[in-house]
GROMACS .gro file of C-alpha atoms in nm:
model
  279
    1UNK     CA    1  -1.791  -0.004   1.172
    2UNK     CA    2  -1.956   0.276   1.373
    3UNK     CA    3  -2.019   0.027   1.654
    4UNK     CA    4  -1.644  -0.043   1.680
    5UNK     CA    5  -1.482   0.297   1.622
    6UNK     CA    6  -1.592   0.609   1.804
    7UNK     CA    7  -1.751   0.871   1.573
    8UNK     CA    8  -1.524   1.172   1.525
    9UNK     CA    9  -1.218   0.995   1.663
   10UNK     CA   10  -1.002   1.156   1.392
   11UNK     CA   11  -1.156   1.502   1.399
   12UNK     CA   12  -0.880   1.761   1.360
   13UNK     CA   13  -0.632   1.505   1.228
   14UNK     CA   14  -0.486   1.511   0.876
   15UNK     CA   15  -0.403   1.216   0.651
   16UNK     CA   16  -0.147   1.246   0.368
   17UNK     CA   17  -0.169   0.953   0.128
   18UNK     CA   18   0.014   0.864  -0.192
   19UNK     CA   19  -0.174   0.645  -0.437
   20UNK     CA   20  -0.496   0.786  -0.296
   21UNK     CA   21  -0.694   0.817  -0.618
   22UNK     CA   22  -0.820   0.459  -0.621
   23UNK     CA   23  -0.798   0.112  -0.471
   24UNK     CA   24  -0.655   0.059  -0.123
   25UNK     CA   25  -0.539   0.419  -0.092
   26UNK     CA   26  -0.884   0.557  -0.174
   27UNK     CA   27  -1.051   0.319   0.071
   28UNK     CA   28  -0.817   0.419   0.354
   29UNK     CA   29  -0.883   0.786   0.285
   30UNK     CA   30  -1.259   0.727   0.279
   31UNK     CA   31  -1.273   0.539   0.608
   32UNK     CA   32  -1.043   0.785   0.786
   33UNK     CA   33  -1.254   1.074   0.657
   34UNK     CA   34  -1.575   0.903   0.775
   35UNK     CA   35  -1.436   0.927   1.124
   36UNK     CA   36  -1.343   1.294   1.102
   37UNK     CA   37  -1.001   1.319   0.939
   38UNK     CA   38  -0.918   1.560   0.659
   39UNK     CA   39  -0.715   1.409   0.377
   40UNK     CA   40  -0.463   1.507   0.113
   41UNK     CA   41  -0.456   1.249  -0.167
   42UNK     CA   42  -0.173   1.224  -0.420
   43UNK     CA   43  -0.153   1.073  -0.766
   44UNK     CA   44  -0.030   1.145  -1.118
   45UNK     CA   45  -0.373   1.175  -1.284
   46UNK     CA   46  -0.473   1.531  -1.193
   47UNK     CA   47  -0.825   1.509  -1.337
   48UNK     CA   48  -0.894   1.169  -1.180
   49UNK     CA   49  -0.752   1.292  -0.851
   50UNK     CA   50  -0.989   1.590  -0.843
   51UNK     CA   51  -1.282   1.359  -0.916
   52UNK     CA   52  -1.177   1.124  -0.636
   53UNK     CA   53  -1.138   1.412  -0.389
   54UNK     CA   54  -1.485   1.540  -0.474
   55UNK     CA   55  -1.634   1.191  -0.435
   56UNK     CA   56  -1.461   1.146  -0.100
   57UNK     CA   57  -1.594   1.476   0.032
   58UNK     CA   58  -1.944   1.389  -0.084
   59UNK     CA   59  -1.946   1.042   0.075
   60UNK     CA   60  -1.789   1.144   0.407
   61UNK     CA   61  -1.861   1.511   0.472
   62UNK     CA   62  -1.493   1.572   0.547
   63UNK     CA   63  -1.243   1.784   0.356
   64UNK     CA   64  -1.012   1.637   0.092
   65UNK     CA   65  -0.733   1.809  -0.102
   66UNK     CA   66  -0.620   1.671  -0.438
   67UNK     CA   67  -0.244   1.719  -0.478
   68UNK     CA   68  -0.118   1.598  -0.819
   69UNK     CA   69   0.228   1.448  -0.771
   70UNK     CA   70   0.464   1.181  -0.898
   71UNK     CA   71   0.631   1.019  -0.596
   72UNK     CA   72   0.949   0.980  -0.801
   73UNK     CA   73   0.981   1.360  -0.796
   74UNK     CA   74   1.109   1.527  -0.479
   75UNK     CA   75   0.986   1.857  -0.615
   76UNK     CA   76   0.631   1.726  -0.664
   77UNK     CA   77   0.624   1.589  -0.311
   78UNK     CA   78   0.757   1.912  -0.161
   79UNK     CA   79   0.476   2.102  -0.336
   80UNK     CA   80   0.217   1.851  -0.215
   81UNK     CA   81   0.336   1.874   0.145
   82UNK     CA   82   0.330   2.254   0.129
   83UNK     CA   83  -0.021   2.251  -0.018
   84UNK     CA   84  -0.139   2.016   0.257
   85UNK     CA   85   0.015   2.227   0.533
   86UNK     CA   86  -0.118   2.550   0.381
   87UNK     CA   87  -0.472   2.410   0.375
   88UNK     CA   88  -0.486   2.198   0.689
   89UNK     CA   89  -0.192   2.321   0.900
   90UNK     CA   90  -0.057   1.979   0.994
   91UNK     CA   91   0.011   1.619   0.891
   92UNK     CA   92  -0.064   1.345   1.143
   93UNK     CA   93  -0.067   1.028   0.937
   94UNK     CA   94   0.110   0.928   0.617
   95UNK     CA   95   0.014   0.629   0.403
   96UNK     CA   96   0.257   0.524   0.129
   97UNK     CA   97   0.034   0.337  -0.116
   98UNK     CA   98   0.171   0.437  -0.457
   99UNK     CA   99   0.285   0.127  -0.647
  100UNK     CA  100   0.346  -0.027  -0.987
  101UNK     CA  101   0.326  -0.387  -1.106
  102UNK     CA  102   0.325  -0.615  -1.408
  103UNK     CA  103   0.410  -0.979  -1.479
  104UNK     CA  104   0.758  -1.056  -1.614
  105UNK     CA  105   1.028  -1.319  -1.554
  106UNK     CA  106   1.379  -1.201  -1.475
  107UNK     CA  107   1.498  -1.349  -1.806
  108UNK     CA  108   1.251  -1.135  -1.999
  109UNK     CA  109   1.256  -0.814  -1.796
  110UNK     CA  110   1.460  -0.512  -1.901
  111UNK     CA  111   1.670  -0.317  -1.655
  112UNK     CA  112   1.449  -0.017  -1.722
  113UNK     CA  113   1.132  -0.210  -1.637
  114UNK     CA  114   1.287  -0.333  -1.312
  115UNK     CA  115   1.407   0.017  -1.227
  116UNK     CA  116   1.064   0.170  -1.290
  117UNK     CA  117   0.897  -0.034  -1.016
  118UNK     CA  118   1.187   0.027  -0.776
  119UNK     CA  119   1.157   0.401  -0.842
  120UNK     CA  120   0.781   0.413  -0.788
  121UNK     CA  121   0.762   0.182  -0.488
  122UNK     CA  122   1.093   0.213  -0.304
  123UNK     CA  123   1.230   0.551  -0.409
  124UNK     CA  124   0.877   0.691  -0.399
  125UNK     CA  125   0.839   0.574  -0.040
  126UNK     CA  126   1.180   0.716   0.053
  127UNK     CA  127   1.095   1.051  -0.108
  128UNK     CA  128   0.762   1.059   0.076
  129UNK     CA  129   0.933   0.989   0.408
  130UNK     CA  130   1.186   1.267   0.352
  131UNK     CA  131   0.921   1.518   0.245
  132UNK     CA  132   0.677   1.453   0.529
  133UNK     CA  133   0.904   1.372   0.823
  134UNK     CA  134   0.943   1.728   0.960
  135UNK     CA  135   0.565   1.770   0.974
  136UNK     CA  136   0.507   1.422   1.120
  137UNK     CA  137   0.765   1.489   1.391
  138UNK     CA  138   0.568   1.798   1.491
  139UNK     CA  139   0.250   1.597   1.548
  140UNK     CA  140   0.422   1.280   1.675
  141UNK     CA  141   0.237   1.105   1.398
  142UNK     CA  142   0.255   0.770   1.223
  143UNK     CA  143   0.339   0.606   0.891
  144UNK     CA  144   0.170   0.312   0.722
  145UNK     CA  145   0.346   0.149   0.427
  146UNK     CA  146   0.142  -0.070   0.193
  147UNK     CA  147   0.368  -0.363   0.108
  148UNK     CA  148   0.288  -0.718  -0.010
  149UNK     CA  149   0.353  -1.084   0.070
  150UNK     CA  150   0.521  -1.160  -0.264
  151UNK     CA  151   0.874  -1.147  -0.123
  152UNK     CA  152   0.800  -1.398   0.154
  153UNK     CA  153   0.853  -1.671  -0.106
  154UNK     CA  154   1.007  -1.688  -0.453
  155UNK     CA  155   0.706  -1.562  -0.647
  156UNK     CA  156   0.749  -1.615  -1.025
  157UNK     CA  157   0.731  -1.304  -1.245
  158UNK     CA  158   0.745  -1.072  -0.944
  159UNK     CA  159   1.118  -1.015  -0.885
  160UNK     CA  160   1.083  -0.638  -0.932
  161UNK     CA  161   0.793  -0.601  -0.689
  162UNK     CA  162   0.944  -0.847  -0.441
  163UNK     CA  163   1.267  -0.646  -0.429
  164UNK     CA  164   1.080  -0.316  -0.401
  165UNK     CA  165   0.851  -0.430  -0.121
  166UNK     CA  166   1.131  -0.596   0.077
  167UNK     CA  167   1.312  -0.262   0.072
  168UNK     CA  168   0.999  -0.079   0.187
  169UNK     CA  169   0.966  -0.317   0.482
  170UNK     CA  170   1.325  -0.238   0.577
  171UNK     CA  171   1.270   0.138   0.544
  172UNK     CA  172   0.971   0.118   0.776
  173UNK     CA  173   1.168  -0.069   1.039
  174UNK     CA  174   1.451   0.184   1.027
  175UNK     CA  175   1.209   0.476   1.060
  176UNK     CA  176   1.049   0.301   1.359
  177UNK     CA  177   1.388   0.282   1.531
  178UNK     CA  178   1.526   0.622   1.429
  179UNK     CA  179   1.208   0.820   1.496
  180UNK     CA  180   1.060   0.625   1.787
  181UNK     CA  181   1.234   0.843   2.047
  182UNK     CA  182   1.061   1.144   1.887
  183UNK     CA  183   0.720   0.978   1.920
  184UNK     CA  184   0.683   0.882   1.553
  185UNK     CA  185   0.555   0.533   1.466
  186UNK     CA  186   0.604   0.336   1.143
  187UNK     CA  187   0.436   0.011   1.041
  188UNK     CA  188   0.373  -0.206   0.737
  189UNK     CA  189   0.059  -0.368   0.604
  190UNK     CA  190   0.112  -0.662   0.368
  191UNK     CA  191  -0.214  -0.732   0.184
  192UNK     CA  192  -0.283  -1.055   0.003
  193UNK     CA  193  -0.506  -1.063  -0.308
  194UNK     CA  194  -0.746  -0.767  -0.291
  195UNK     CA  195  -1.037  -0.788  -0.533
  196UNK     CA  196  -1.111  -0.521  -0.794
  197UNK     CA  197  -0.783  -0.335  -0.754
  198UNK     CA  198  -0.555  -0.226  -1.036
  199UNK     CA  199  -0.286  -0.461  -0.911
  200UNK     CA  200  -0.509  -0.767  -0.932
  201UNK     CA  201  -0.628  -0.667  -1.278
  202UNK     CA  202  -0.270  -0.645  -1.400
  203UNK     CA  203  -0.171  -0.979  -1.252
  204UNK     CA  204  -0.455  -1.138  -1.443
  205UNK     CA  205  -0.507  -1.444  -1.221
  206UNK     CA  206  -0.868  -1.561  -1.211
  207UNK     CA  207  -1.044  -1.500  -0.882
  208UNK     CA  208  -1.153  -1.858  -0.820
  209UNK     CA  209  -0.801  -1.989  -0.884
  210UNK     CA  210  -0.671  -1.756  -0.615
  211UNK     CA  211  -0.951  -1.828  -0.369
  212UNK     CA  212  -0.873  -2.200  -0.369
  213UNK     CA  213  -0.543  -2.111  -0.205
  214UNK     CA  214  -0.691  -1.888   0.067
  215UNK     CA  215  -0.805  -2.054   0.391
  216UNK     CA  216  -1.088  -1.803   0.438
  217UNK     CA  217  -1.206  -1.886   0.086
  218UNK     CA  218  -1.227  -1.540  -0.069
  219UNK     CA  219  -1.022  -1.246  -0.188
  220UNK     CA  220  -0.994  -0.947   0.040
  221UNK     CA  221  -1.166  -0.613   0.000
  222UNK     CA  222  -1.001  -0.271   0.014
  223UNK     CA  223  -1.197  -0.201   0.332
  224UNK     CA  224  -1.016  -0.490   0.504
  225UNK     CA  225  -0.700  -0.281   0.477
  226UNK     CA  226  -0.877   0.045   0.558
  227UNK     CA  227  -1.017  -0.095   0.884
  228UNK     CA  228  -0.666  -0.194   0.986
  229UNK     CA  229  -0.550   0.164   0.920
  230UNK     CA  230  -0.835   0.297   1.134
  231UNK     CA  231  -0.708   0.091   1.425
  232UNK     CA  232  -0.338   0.147   1.362
  233UNK     CA  233  -0.364   0.526   1.367
  234UNK     CA  234  -0.584   0.525   1.678
  235UNK     CA  235  -0.472   0.555   2.042
  236UNK     CA  236  -0.542   0.181   2.074
  237UNK     CA  237  -0.222   0.115   1.874
  238UNK     CA  238  -0.005   0.374   2.048
  239UNK     CA  239   0.259   0.113   2.140
  240UNK     CA  240   0.269  -0.053   1.798
  241UNK     CA  241   0.567   0.031   1.579
  242UNK     CA  242   0.816  -0.154   1.361
  243UNK     CA  243   0.555  -0.421   1.290
  244UNK     CA  244   0.413  -0.586   0.979
  245UNK     CA  245   0.049  -0.690   0.963
  246UNK     CA  246  -0.026  -0.953   0.699
  247UNK     CA  247  -0.389  -0.933   0.584
  248UNK     CA  248  -0.434  -1.215   0.335
  249UNK     CA  249  -0.700  -1.454   0.464
  250UNK     CA  250  -0.426  -1.696   0.573
  251UNK     CA  251  -0.289  -1.743   0.222
  252UNK     CA  252   0.080  -1.714   0.310
  253UNK     CA  253   0.066  -2.016   0.539
  254UNK     CA  254  -0.034  -2.272   0.277
  255UNK     CA  255   0.153  -2.178  -0.038
  256UNK     CA  256   0.408  -1.945  -0.187
  257UNK     CA  257   0.235  -1.856  -0.513
  258UNK     CA  258  -0.107  -1.878  -0.677
  259UNK     CA  259   0.055  -1.979  -1.007
  260UNK     CA  260   0.077  -2.351  -1.099
  261UNK     CA  261   0.433  -2.472  -1.047
  262UNK     CA  262   0.649  -2.558  -1.236
  263UNK     CA  263   0.406  -2.516  -1.527
  264UNK     CA  264   0.411  -2.139  -1.483
  265UNK     CA  265   0.785  -2.112  -1.543
  266UNK     CA  266   0.839  -2.384  -1.808
  267UNK     CA  267   0.704  -2.443  -2.156
  268UNK     CA  268   0.471  -2.747  -2.202
  269UNK     CA  269   0.740  -2.965  -2.360
  270UNK     CA  270   0.981  -2.899  -2.075
  271UNK     CA  271   0.712  -2.991  -1.825
  272UNK     CA  272   0.652  -3.321  -2.004
  273UNK     CA  273   1.025  -3.393  -2.007
  274UNK     CA  274   1.055  -3.307  -1.639
  275UNK     CA  275   0.781  -3.549  -1.538
  276UNK     CA  276   0.872  -3.826  -1.785
  277UNK     CA  277   0.867  -4.154  -1.598
  278UNK     CA  278   0.763  -3.985  -1.271
  279UNK     CA  279   0.386  -3.981  -1.313
   0.00000   0.00000   0.00000
């Protein structure tokens, strides 16, 4: 990517990222740091977070602060923002990547389970916005919200995540409108299936089954999202706000779900009854 992005383009800039210990969040931090940014990564696993920060510094040569925090806690986020400002003096870019997921139908999901994902994804994003906004206004910075494509269709077993991500998309659009006059930008990235992430492991769908439904024939990589962030936070995207970038290899245009339908939502006997005399 050095041939595309200018070395040191983010020197002196500071990235604040929730869900930065692993997966997409880690990859965004790593690529931004390769091009000069300092980073503050957040997560609930304090030990794992320290290990990730050390690994990021070693691989990039830039500074990284580990700030243990649960995005559901306003107090945790306030402490993390203060720690970031104390160490680096500013916050230019915020990535909201903290998320939770599991497979469950509405009929079999408890209210508490539904609420947990809403609290991590939606309330966590809201809390992050509230905690960082004063600092981001100072730098006329930008937000990137990691969403999904699940809510673009009725995806079985993903009502909780679909609701949470739809709300995040709306929050981003409102921030774009409310804060645009102050020079603050806000955008969404909606990844499709990204290989070797915690989310894909939890969903449990086999890679080849997914890839058959992707026009480009393969799952994405975390760097596919990170490279988008590199561009989005750069001067090249200075007039981009209130947008959603779908990065899914074209998947959303040919189907709504990677699960076989209606087999995925009915028991075998019901499927046989449904198709009796039709096949």
